[in-house]
Amino acid sequence: MNRKSIVATIVGSGSTRIPALIGSLINYKDRFPLKKLILFDIDMKRMELMKDYIELTMKKYYPEVELLFTDNEDEAYIGTDFVLCNMRAGNFEMRGFDEKIPLKYDLVGQETCGPGGFAYGMRSIGAMIHMVKKVREYAPEAWILNYTNPAAIVAVALDKVFPEDKRILNICDQPYSMIKSFAKILDVDMYDIEPRYFGLNHFGWFTNLYYTPTGEDLLPRLKDFLMEGHDFKPYNAEQREASWLNTYKNVNKILSFFPDYIPNTYLQYYFFPEEIVKESDPNFTRADEALVGREKQVLDLCQKAKEQQSLENIPLLTGAVHGNMMVEVAESIAYDLKKLFVIITRNEGIISNLPEDAMIEVAGELTKYGVVPYKVGKIGTFYKGLIEGQYAYETLTVEACLEEDYNKALQALTLNRTIVNPVKAKAVLDDLMNANKDYWRLK
Ligand code: NAD
Ligand code: G6P
Ligand code: MN
């Protein structure tokens, strides 16, 4: 393949997801060739933990790439073509509060949904606006591919603040993960599935799964399989912790009430908030599970590489959906491949009975100009009602943040299906505001 090589910047390079993203960049080097990779994080100490592993890995598998580790944003974006953004404002310490504070009020404790997602969104908005401004100072033409959560809220905020910027794309790997899981169940190649999907990020439904070799829609067959009592399992079930396995299983439960479409796993928090709270351990949430799981595994491996200064008996971390999707998205844009992804984009009539300015999640082709979405048309009243409530919550959250408006924040939380009761909304808001006072304020 003869493709022009790329300069890429990873923002949030201290994330323990980055070694596997590097693994994806290595595996896709023929399809998405790099000439320079800039690893940027505001926390150099955190990046240092993985630096030796990354350097040794790149030297072994991708020596032609120039590497730069930096915590200086004035050198992170010069000459970059793609900014792959993956930051967590407040790190895992704040993720812990996002998940645990709501549980004190018997509310869902989740990093992207409900009160935790609200608090995290309020932190991400400021950091993301700052990042986009910095990128545009040095690289006006670069594509910004953003994973930073809650992607739904970040997408609304960035669209509001940078409405003319056509090179910001917010993405989520959960639909991609689900398609990979569908493909395993159906025993087909995931790249032969053309999905159709509508909703908001972490709040949507698969309506069709076309099998490209024959044109057959596999969704009815998959739905029958799931509704006949087979648990929905992630493609990598053996490596998943209990909480994720339960999350996937709840797709069966949602289908038993609303069998029209296959729901995104995140809808469990909105349909069954009380059950989710009951099943949660307020002293050990997903943040703790991820810390003793992924974080420890990756950091131990990196520490070993650092001590022995070689990769002997150290595997190449790779294969993660997160990294593969990011690189495939970048590849499709860079070389105008028009590949199909489920992506967040401005509605503008795609779903004809939802607001034009809503940031929706739908299937679309990725070209050098950005997303060319597939039209959805009119959606049913039930789905429209659910989405409108959630979109009002997202919009009020963004406005509350930008205007520092307490009343809008309280309205947002009251609209959220995981909360509803204004007494609880106020109590959890005050608590979250106190825990987040270094990040955001409301008047
Ligand atoms: P992590 O806490 O392990 O790492 C995040 C890194 O971001 C840290 O090294 C931190 O120092 C850095 N950081 C914080 N603020 C920053 C800023 N202002 N600028 C640059 N770097 C900054 O996080 P993680 O669990 O790997 O997740 C990273 C992000 O990716 C989160 O926002 C997470 O929610 C998101 N994520 C999204 C998807 C998706 O589907 N959209 C999938 C996976 C992860
Ligand atoms: C999925 C979602 C992401 C979310 C992640 C959390 O990939 O799409 O939005 O950040 O799961 O995973 P974790 O292992 O950190 O709980
Ligand atoms: Mn996501």
Coordinates of C-alpha atoms and ligand atoms in Angstrom, one line a residue:
M1 CA 0.0 0.0 0.0
N2 CA 1.3 3.4 -0.8
R3 CA -0.3 5.8 1.6
K4 CA 0.9 9.2 2.8
S5 CA 2.3 8.9 6.3
I6 CA 0.8 10.7 9.2
V7 CA 1.7 12.7 12.3
A8 CA -0.6 11.8 15.2
T9 CA -0.9 13.2 18.7
I10 CA -2.5 11.2 21.5
V11 CA -4.0 13.4 24.2
G12 CA -4.3 11.6 27.6
S13 CA -1.3 9.5 26.9
G14 CA -1.1 8.5 30.6
S15 CA -4.2 6.4 30.2
T16 CA -3.6 2.7 30.7
R17 CA -5.5 2.2 27.4
I18 CA -2.6 3.7 25.4
P19 CA -0.3 0.7 25.3
A20 CA -3.1 -1.2 23.5
L21 CA -3.8 1.7 21.2
I22 CA 0.0 1.7 20.3
G23 CA -0.5 -2.1 19.6
S24 CA -3.3 -1.2 17.2
L25 CA -1.2 1.5 15.5
I26 CA 1.5 -1.2 15.0
N27 CA -0.9 -3.8 13.7
Y28 CA -2.4 -1.2 11.2
K29 CA 0.9 0.3 10.2
D30 CA 0.4 -0.6 6.5
R31 CA -3.0 0.8 6.5
F32 CA -2.4 3.9 8.6
P33 CA 1.4 4.6 8.4
L34 CA 2.8 7.0 10.9
K35 CA 5.9 9.1 10.6
K36 CA 5.7 10.8 14.0
L37 CA 3.7 10.0 17.2
I38 CA 3.4 12.7 19.9
L39 CA 2.3 11.4 23.3
F40 CA 0.9 14.3 25.3
D41 CA -0.5 14.3 28.9
I42 CA -0.7 17.0 31.5
D43 CA 0.8 14.5 34.0
M44 CA 4.3 13.5 33.0
K45 CA 4.7 11.3 36.0
R46 CA 1.8 9.2 34.9
M47 CA 3.2 8.9 31.4
E48 CA 6.6 8.0 32.7
L49 CA 5.1 4.7 34.1
M50 CA 4.5 3.5 30.6
K51 CA 7.2 5.4 28.7
D52 CA 9.8 2.6 28.6
Y53 CA 7.4 0.0 27.5
I54 CA 6.1 2.2 24.7
E55 CA 9.6 3.2 23.6
L56 CA 10.8 -0.4 23.6
T57 CA 7.7 -1.5 21.7
M58 CA 7.9 1.1 19.1
K59 CA 11.7 0.5 18.7
K60 CA 11.0 -3.2 18.1
Y61 CA 7.8 -3.1 15.9
Y62 CA 7.7 0.4 14.4
P63 CA 11.3 1.9 14.5
E64 CA 10.6 4.3 11.6
V65 CA 8.3 6.4 13.7
E66 CA 9.7 9.5 15.5
L67 CA 8.4 9.5 19.1
L68 CA 7.9 12.5 21.3
F69 CA 6.6 12.4 24.9
T70 CA 5.6 15.8 26.2
D71 CA 3.5 17.6 28.8
N72 CA 3.9 20.9 26.9
E73 CA 0.8 21.7 24.9
D74 CA 2.8 24.2 22.8
E75 CA 4.7 21.3 21.2
A76 CA 2.0 18.7 21.2
Y77 CA 0.1 19.9 18.2
I78 CA 2.6 21.4 15.8
G79 CA 2.3 19.7 12.4
T80 CA -0.1 17.1 13.6
D81 CA -2.7 15.5 11.3
F82 CA -4.8 13.6 13.8
V83 CA -5.4 14.3 17.4
L84 CA -6.6 11.1 19.1
C85 CA -8.1 12.4 22.4
N86 CA -8.7 10.2 25.4
M87 CA -8.4 12.3 28.5
R88 CA -10.1 11.9 31.9
A89 CA -10.3 15.3 33.7
G90 CA -9.8 14.4 37.4
N91 CA -8.4 10.9 36.7
F92 CA -9.6 7.8 38.5
E93 CA -9.8 9.6 41.8
M94 CA -12.7 11.6 40.5
R95 CA -14.2 8.6 38.7
G96 CA -14.5 7.1 42.2
F97 CA -16.5 10.1 43.4
D98 CA -18.7 10.1 40.2
E99 CA -19.7 6.5 41.0
K100 CA -19.9 6.6 44.8
I101 CA -21.5 9.9 45.6
P102 CA -24.8 9.0 43.7
L103 CA -25.0 5.7 45.5
K104 CA -25.3 7.5 48.9
Y105 CA -28.7 8.7 47.6
D106 CA -29.7 5.4 46.1
L107 CA -29.0 6.7 42.7
V108 CA -27.1 5.0 39.8
G109 CA -23.3 5.4 40.3
Q110 CA -21.9 5.3 36.7
E111 CA -19.2 7.3 35.0
T112 CA -21.2 8.4 32.0
C113 CA -24.9 8.0 33.0
G114 CA -26.9 9.8 35.7
P115 CA -25.4 12.1 38.3
G116 CA -21.9 10.7 37.9
G117 CA -22.0 11.3 34.2
F118 CA -23.2 14.8 34.9
A119 CA -20.3 15.6 37.2
Y120 CA -17.8 14.1 34.8
G121 CA -19.3 16.0 31.9
M122 CA -19.0 19.3 33.8
R123 CA -15.2 18.5 34.2
S124 CA -14.7 17.3 30.7
I125 CA -16.3 20.3 29.0
G126 CA -13.7 22.9 30.2
A127 CA -10.7 20.7 29.5
M128 CA -12.0 19.8 26.0
I129 CA -12.7 23.4 25.0
H130 CA -9.2 24.3 26.1
M131 CA -7.7 21.4 24.1
V132 CA -9.6 22.3 20.9
K133 CA -8.5 25.9 21.1
K134 CA -4.8 24.8 21.6
V135 CA -5.0 22.4 18.7
R136 CA -6.5 25.0 16.4
E137 CA -3.6 27.5 17.3
Y138 CA -1.1 25.0 15.9
A139 CA -2.9 22.7 13.6
P140 CA -6.0 24.4 12.1
E141 CA -6.6 21.5 9.6
A142 CA -6.0 18.5 12.0
W143 CA -8.8 16.1 12.7
I144 CA -9.7 15.8 16.3
L145 CA -11.1 12.3 17.1
N146 CA -12.5 12.4 20.6
Y147 CA -13.2 9.5 22.9
T148 CA -13.3 11.6 26.1
N149 CA -16.5 10.9 28.0
P150 CA -19.3 11.5 28.6
A151 CA -19.0 11.7 24.8
A152 CA -22.7 12.7 24.5
I153 CA -22.2 15.8 26.6
V154 CA -18.8 16.7 25.2
A155 CA -20.3 16.5 21.7
V156 CA -23.1 18.9 22.5
A157 CA -20.6 21.3 24.2
L158 CA -18.1 21.3 21.4
D159 CA -20.8 21.7 18.8
K160 CA -22.1 24.7 20.7
V161 CA -18.7 26.4 21.2
F162 CA -17.2 25.5 17.8
P163 CA -20.2 25.2 15.5
E164 CA -18.2 25.8 12.3
D165 CA -15.4 23.4 13.1
K166 CA -16.1 20.4 10.7
R167 CA -13.1 18.4 11.9
I168 CA -14.1 17.4 15.3
L169 CA -15.6 13.9 15.6
N170 CA -16.8 12.3 18.8
I171 CA -16.8 8.6 18.9
C172 CA -17.8 5.7 21.2
D173 CA -16.5 2.2 21.0
Q174 CA -19.6 0.5 22.5
P175 CA -21.6 0.1 19.3
Y176 CA -18.4 -1.3 17.7
S177 CA -17.9 -3.7 20.7
M178 CA -21.5 -4.8 20.4
I179 CA -21.2 -5.4 16.6
K180 CA -18.1 -7.5 17.3
S181 CA -20.2 -9.4 19.9
F182 CA -23.1 -9.9 17.5
A183 CA -20.7 -11.2 14.8
K184 CA -19.4 -13.8 17.2
I185 CA -22.9 -15.0 18.0
L186 CA -23.9 -15.0 14.4
D187 CA -20.6 -16.6 13.3
V188 CA -19.8 -14.0 10.7
D189 CA -17.0 -11.5 10.1
M190 CA -17.9 -8.2 11.9
Y191 CA -16.7 -6.2 8.8
D192 CA -19.5 -8.0 6.8
I193 CA -22.1 -6.4 9.1
E194 CA -23.6 -3.1 8.0
P195 CA -25.4 -1.7 11.0
R196 CA -28.3 0.8 11.2
Y197 CA -28.6 2.5 14.5
F198 CA -30.3 5.6 16.0
G199 CA -30.2 7.5 19.3
L200 CA -27.9 9.5 21.4
N201 CA -24.5 8.3 22.7
H202 CA -24.9 5.6 25.3
F203 CA -28.7 5.9 24.6
G204 CA -29.5 4.2 21.3
W205 CA -30.8 1.1 19.4
F206 CA -29.7 -1.1 16.5
T207 CA -32.5 -1.4 14.0
N208 CA -30.8 -3.5 11.3
L209 CA -27.7 -5.6 10.9
Y210 CA -27.3 -6.1 7.1
Y211 CA -25.0 -8.9 6.1
T212 CA -23.2 -7.5 3.1
P213 CA -22.5 -10.8 1.2
T214 CA -26.2 -11.7 0.9
G215 CA -28.1 -8.5 1.9
E216 CA -30.0 -10.3 4.6
D217 CA -30.9 -8.4 7.7
L218 CA -29.5 -10.6 10.6
L219 CA -31.1 -8.6 13.3
P220 CA -34.4 -10.6 13.5
R221 CA -32.3 -13.8 13.8
L222 CA -30.2 -12.3 16.5
K223 CA -33.2 -11.0 18.4
D224 CA -34.8 -14.4 18.3
F225 CA -31.7 -16.0 19.6
L226 CA -31.5 -13.5 22.5
M227 CA -35.2 -13.8 23.3
E228 CA -35.0 -17.5 23.4
G229 CA -33.1 -17.4 26.6
H230 CA -29.5 -17.1 25.4
D231 CA -27.6 -14.5 27.4
F232 CA -26.0 -11.8 25.3
K233 CA -22.3 -12.1 25.9
P234 CA -19.4 -9.7 24.9
Y235 CA -17.1 -11.2 22.3
N236 CA -14.4 -11.3 24.9
A237 CA -16.5 -12.6 27.8
E238 CA -13.7 -14.7 29.2
Q239 CA -11.7 -11.5 29.9
R240 CA -14.5 -9.4 31.2
E241 CA -15.3 -8.7 34.9
A242 CA -18.7 -9.6 36.4
S243 CA -20.2 -6.1 36.2
W244 CA -19.7 -6.0 32.4
L245 CA -21.2 -9.5 32.0
N246 CA -24.3 -8.4 33.9
T247 CA -24.5 -5.3 31.8
Y248 CA -24.6 -7.4 28.6
K249 CA -27.1 -9.7 30.1
N250 CA -29.5 -6.8 30.7
V251 CA -29.8 -6.4 26.9
N252 CA -31.9 -9.6 27.1
K253 CA -34.0 -8.1 29.9
I254 CA -34.6 -4.8 28.0
L255 CA -35.6 -6.9 24.9
S256 CA -38.2 -8.8 27.0
F257 CA -40.1 -5.5 27.5
F258 CA -39.3 -3.7 24.3
P259 CA -38.5 -6.1 21.5
D260 CA -38.5 -3.7 18.5
Y261 CA -34.8 -3.1 18.4
I262 CA -31.5 -4.2 20.1
P263 CA -30.7 -1.7 22.8
N264 CA -27.3 -0.3 23.6
T265 CA -26.1 -1.8 26.9
Y266 CA -26.0 1.6 28.6
L267 CA -29.8 1.8 28.5
Q268 CA -29.9 -0.5 31.5
Y269 CA -29.2 2.4 33.7
Y270 CA -32.2 4.3 32.4
F271 CA -34.7 1.4 32.4
F272 CA -33.6 -0.3 35.7
P273 CA -32.0 2.3 37.9
E274 CA -33.4 0.8 41.1
E275 CA -32.2 -2.7 40.4
I276 CA -28.8 -1.4 39.3
V277 CA -28.4 0.5 42.6
K278 CA -29.4 -2.6 44.6
E279 CA -26.8 -4.6 42.8
S280 CA -24.0 -2.0 43.3
D281 CA -21.4 -2.1 46.1
P282 CA -21.0 1.5 47.2
N283 CA -17.5 0.6 48.5
F284 CA -16.3 -1.1 45.3
T285 CA -17.6 0.3 42.1
R286 CA -16.4 -0.1 38.4
A287 CA -13.6 2.4 39.1
D288 CA -12.1 0.0 41.7
E289 CA -12.7 -3.0 39.5
A290 CA -10.8 -1.3 36.6
L291 CA -8.0 -0.2 39.0
V292 CA -7.3 -3.7 40.3
G293 CA -7.9 -5.1 36.8
R294 CA -6.8 -3.3 33.7
E295 CA -4.7 -0.6 35.4
K296 CA -2.7 -3.1 37.5
Q297 CA -2.2 -5.5 34.7
V298 CA -0.9 -2.8 32.3
L299 CA 1.2 -1.0 34.9
D300 CA 2.8 -4.2 36.1
L301 CA 3.8 -5.1 32.6
C302 CA 5.2 -1.7 32.0
Q303 CA 7.2 -1.8 35.2
K304 CA 8.7 -5.1 34.2
A305 CA 9.7 -3.6 30.8
K306 CA 11.3 -0.7 32.6
E307 CA 13.2 -2.8 35.0
Q308 CA 14.6 -5.3 32.5
Q309 CA 14.9 -2.7 29.7
S310 CA 13.7 -5.3 27.2
L311 CA 10.5 -6.9 26.0
E312 CA 11.6 -10.4 26.9
N313 CA 8.5 -12.4 28.0
I314 CA 6.4 -9.3 27.6
P315 CA 3.5 -9.6 25.2
L316 CA 2.5 -6.8 22.8
L317 CA -0.7 -5.3 24.3
T318 CA -3.1 -5.1 21.4
G319 CA -6.5 -6.1 20.0
A320 CA -8.5 -3.8 22.1
V321 CA -11.7 -2.5 20.5
H322 CA -10.8 1.0 21.7
G323 CA -7.6 1.2 19.8
N324 CA -8.8 -0.7 16.7
M325 CA -11.8 1.5 16.2
M326 CA -9.8 4.7 16.7
V327 CA -7.3 3.7 14.1
E328 CA -9.9 2.4 11.6
V329 CA -11.8 5.7 12.0
A330 CA -8.7 7.7 11.3
E331 CA -7.8 5.5 8.4
S332 CA -11.2 5.9 6.8
I333 CA -10.9 9.7 7.0
A334 CA -7.2 10.0 6.0
Y335 CA -7.6 7.9 2.8
D336 CA -11.3 8.6 2.1
L337 CA -12.4 5.0 2.4
K338 CA -16.1 5.6 3.2
K339 CA -16.2 2.9 5.8
L340 CA -19.2 2.5 7.9
F341 CA -19.2 3.4 11.6
V342 CA -21.7 4.3 14.3
I343 CA -20.8 7.9 15.0
I344 CA -22.0 11.0 16.8
T345 CA -23.0 13.8 14.5
R346 CA -25.4 16.8 14.3
N347 CA -28.9 15.7 13.4
E348 CA -29.8 18.2 10.7
G349 CA -32.8 16.1 9.6
I350 CA -31.3 12.6 9.8
I351 CA -34.0 11.7 12.4
S352 CA -36.8 13.8 11.0
N353 CA -38.8 14.2 14.2
L354 CA -36.0 15.2 16.5
P355 CA -34.4 18.7 16.8
E356 CA -32.1 19.7 14.0
D357 CA -29.2 20.6 16.4
A358 CA -29.3 17.4 18.5
M359 CA -26.0 15.5 18.6
I360 CA -27.3 12.1 17.6
E361 CA -25.5 8.7 17.2
V362 CA -26.2 7.0 13.9
A363 CA -24.5 4.9 11.2
G364 CA -22.6 6.8 8.6
E365 CA -19.7 6.6 6.1
L366 CA -16.5 8.3 7.1
T367 CA -14.9 10.3 4.2
K368 CA -12.2 12.9 4.0
Y369 CA -14.9 15.5 4.6
G370 CA -16.3 13.7 7.7
V371 CA -19.4 11.7 8.3
V372 CA -21.9 11.0 5.6
P373 CA -24.8 9.8 7.8
Y374 CA -27.5 7.4 6.7
K375 CA -31.0 8.8 6.9
V376 CA -33.2 7.4 9.7
G377 CA -36.5 9.2 9.0
K378 CA -39.2 9.3 11.6
I379 CA -38.8 7.4 14.8
G380 CA -41.6 6.0 17.0
T381 CA -43.2 8.0 19.8
F382 CA -41.7 5.9 22.6
Y383 CA -38.1 6.3 21.3
K384 CA -38.7 10.0 20.5
G385 CA -40.0 10.6 24.0
L386 CA -37.0 8.9 25.6
I387 CA -34.5 10.7 23.4
E388 CA -36.1 14.1 23.9
G389 CA -35.9 13.8 27.7
Q390 CA -32.3 12.7 27.6
Y391 CA -31.3 15.3 25.0
A392 CA -32.9 18.0 27.2
Y393 CA -30.8 16.7 30.1
E394 CA -27.7 16.9 28.0
T395 CA -28.4 20.4 26.7
L396 CA -29.2 21.8 30.2
T397 CA -26.0 20.2 31.5
V398 CA -23.9 22.0 28.9
E399 CA -25.7 25.3 29.5
A400 CA -25.3 24.9 33.3
C401 CA -21.6 24.4 32.8
L402 CA -21.0 27.2 30.3
E403 CA -23.3 29.7 32.2
E404 CA -22.4 28.4 35.7
D405 CA -26.2 28.1 36.3
Y406 CA -27.3 26.1 39.3
N407 CA -30.9 26.1 38.4
K408 CA -30.2 24.6 35.0
A409 CA -28.1 21.9 36.6
L410 CA -30.9 21.0 39.0
Q411 CA -33.4 20.9 36.0
A412 CA -30.9 18.7 34.1
L413 CA -30.6 16.2 36.9
T414 CA -34.4 16.1 37.5
L415 CA -34.9 15.4 33.9
N416 CA -32.5 12.5 34.0
R417 CA -34.5 9.2 34.1
T418 CA -32.0 7.7 36.6
I419 CA -33.0 10.5 39.1
V420 CA -36.5 12.1 38.5
N421 CA -37.1 13.2 42.1
P422 CA -36.0 16.9 42.6
V423 CA -35.3 16.3 46.3
K424 CA -32.7 13.7 45.4
A425 CA -31.5 15.7 42.4
K426 CA -30.7 18.7 44.7
A427 CA -29.0 16.6 47.4
V428 CA -26.7 14.8 44.9
L429 CA -26.0 18.0 43.0
D430 CA -24.8 19.8 46.2
D431 CA -22.6 16.8 47.1
L432 CA -21.1 16.5 43.7
M433 CA -20.5 20.3 43.5
N434 CA -18.6 20.1 46.7
A435 CA -16.5 17.2 45.5
N436 CA -15.8 18.9 42.2
K437 CA -15.0 22.4 43.4
D438 CA -11.5 22.3 41.9
Y439 CA -13.1 21.7 38.5
W440 CA -16.5 23.5 38.2
R441 CA -18.8 25.8 40.0
L442 CA -22.4 26.9 39.8
K443 CA -24.1 30.1 41.0
Ligands
NAD1 P1 -7.3 7.3 32.7 O1 -7.7 8.0 33.9 O2 -6.6 6.0 32.8 O3 -6.3 8.2 31.9 C1 -6.6 9.5 31.5 C2 -5.4 10.4 31.3 O4 -5.9 11.7 30.9 C3 -4.5 10.5 32.5 O5 -3.2 10.2 32.3 C4 -4.6 12.0 32.8 O6 -3.4 12.6 33.4 C5 -5.0 12.6 31.5 N1 -5.6 13.9 31.5 C6 -6.4 14.4 32.4 N2 -6.8 15.7 32.1 C7 -6.1 16.0 31.0 C8 -6.1 17.1 30.1 N3 -6.7 18.2 30.4 N4 -5.3 17.1 29.0 C9 -4.6 16.0 28.7 N5 -4.6 14.9 29.5 C10 -5.3 14.9 30.6 O7 -8.5 7.2 31.7 P2 -9.2 6.0 30.9 O8 -10.1 5.2 31.8 O9 -8.2 5.3 30.0 O10 -10.1 6.9 29.9 C11 -9.7 7.9 29.1 C12 -10.8 8.6 28.5 O11 -11.4 7.8 27.5 C13 -12.0 8.8 29.5 O12 -12.6 10.0 29.2 C14 -12.9 7.7 29.2 O13 -14.2 7.9 29.7 C15 -12.8 7.6 27.7 N6 -13.2 6.4 27.0 C16 -14.2 6.6 26.1 C17 -14.6 5.6 25.4 C18 -15.7 5.8 24.4 O14 -16.4 4.9 24.0 N7 -16.0 7.0 24.0 C19 -14.1 4.3 25.5 C20 -13.1 4.1 26.5 C21 -12.7 5.2 27.2
G6P2 C1 -17.1 1.3 26.9 C2 -17.8 2.6 26.7 C3 -16.9 3.8 27.1 C4 -16.5 3.6 28.5 C5 -15.9 2.3 28.8 C6 -15.6 2.0 30.2 O1 -16.0 1.2 26.1 O2 -18.1 2.8 25.3 O3 -17.6 5.0 26.9 O4 -15.6 4.6 28.9 O5 -16.7 1.2 28.3 O6 -14.8 0.9 30.4 P1 -14.1 0.6 31.8 O7 -13.5 -0.6 31.6 O8 -13.2 1.8 32.1 O9 -15.2 0.6 32.8
MN3 MN -18.7 5.0 25.0

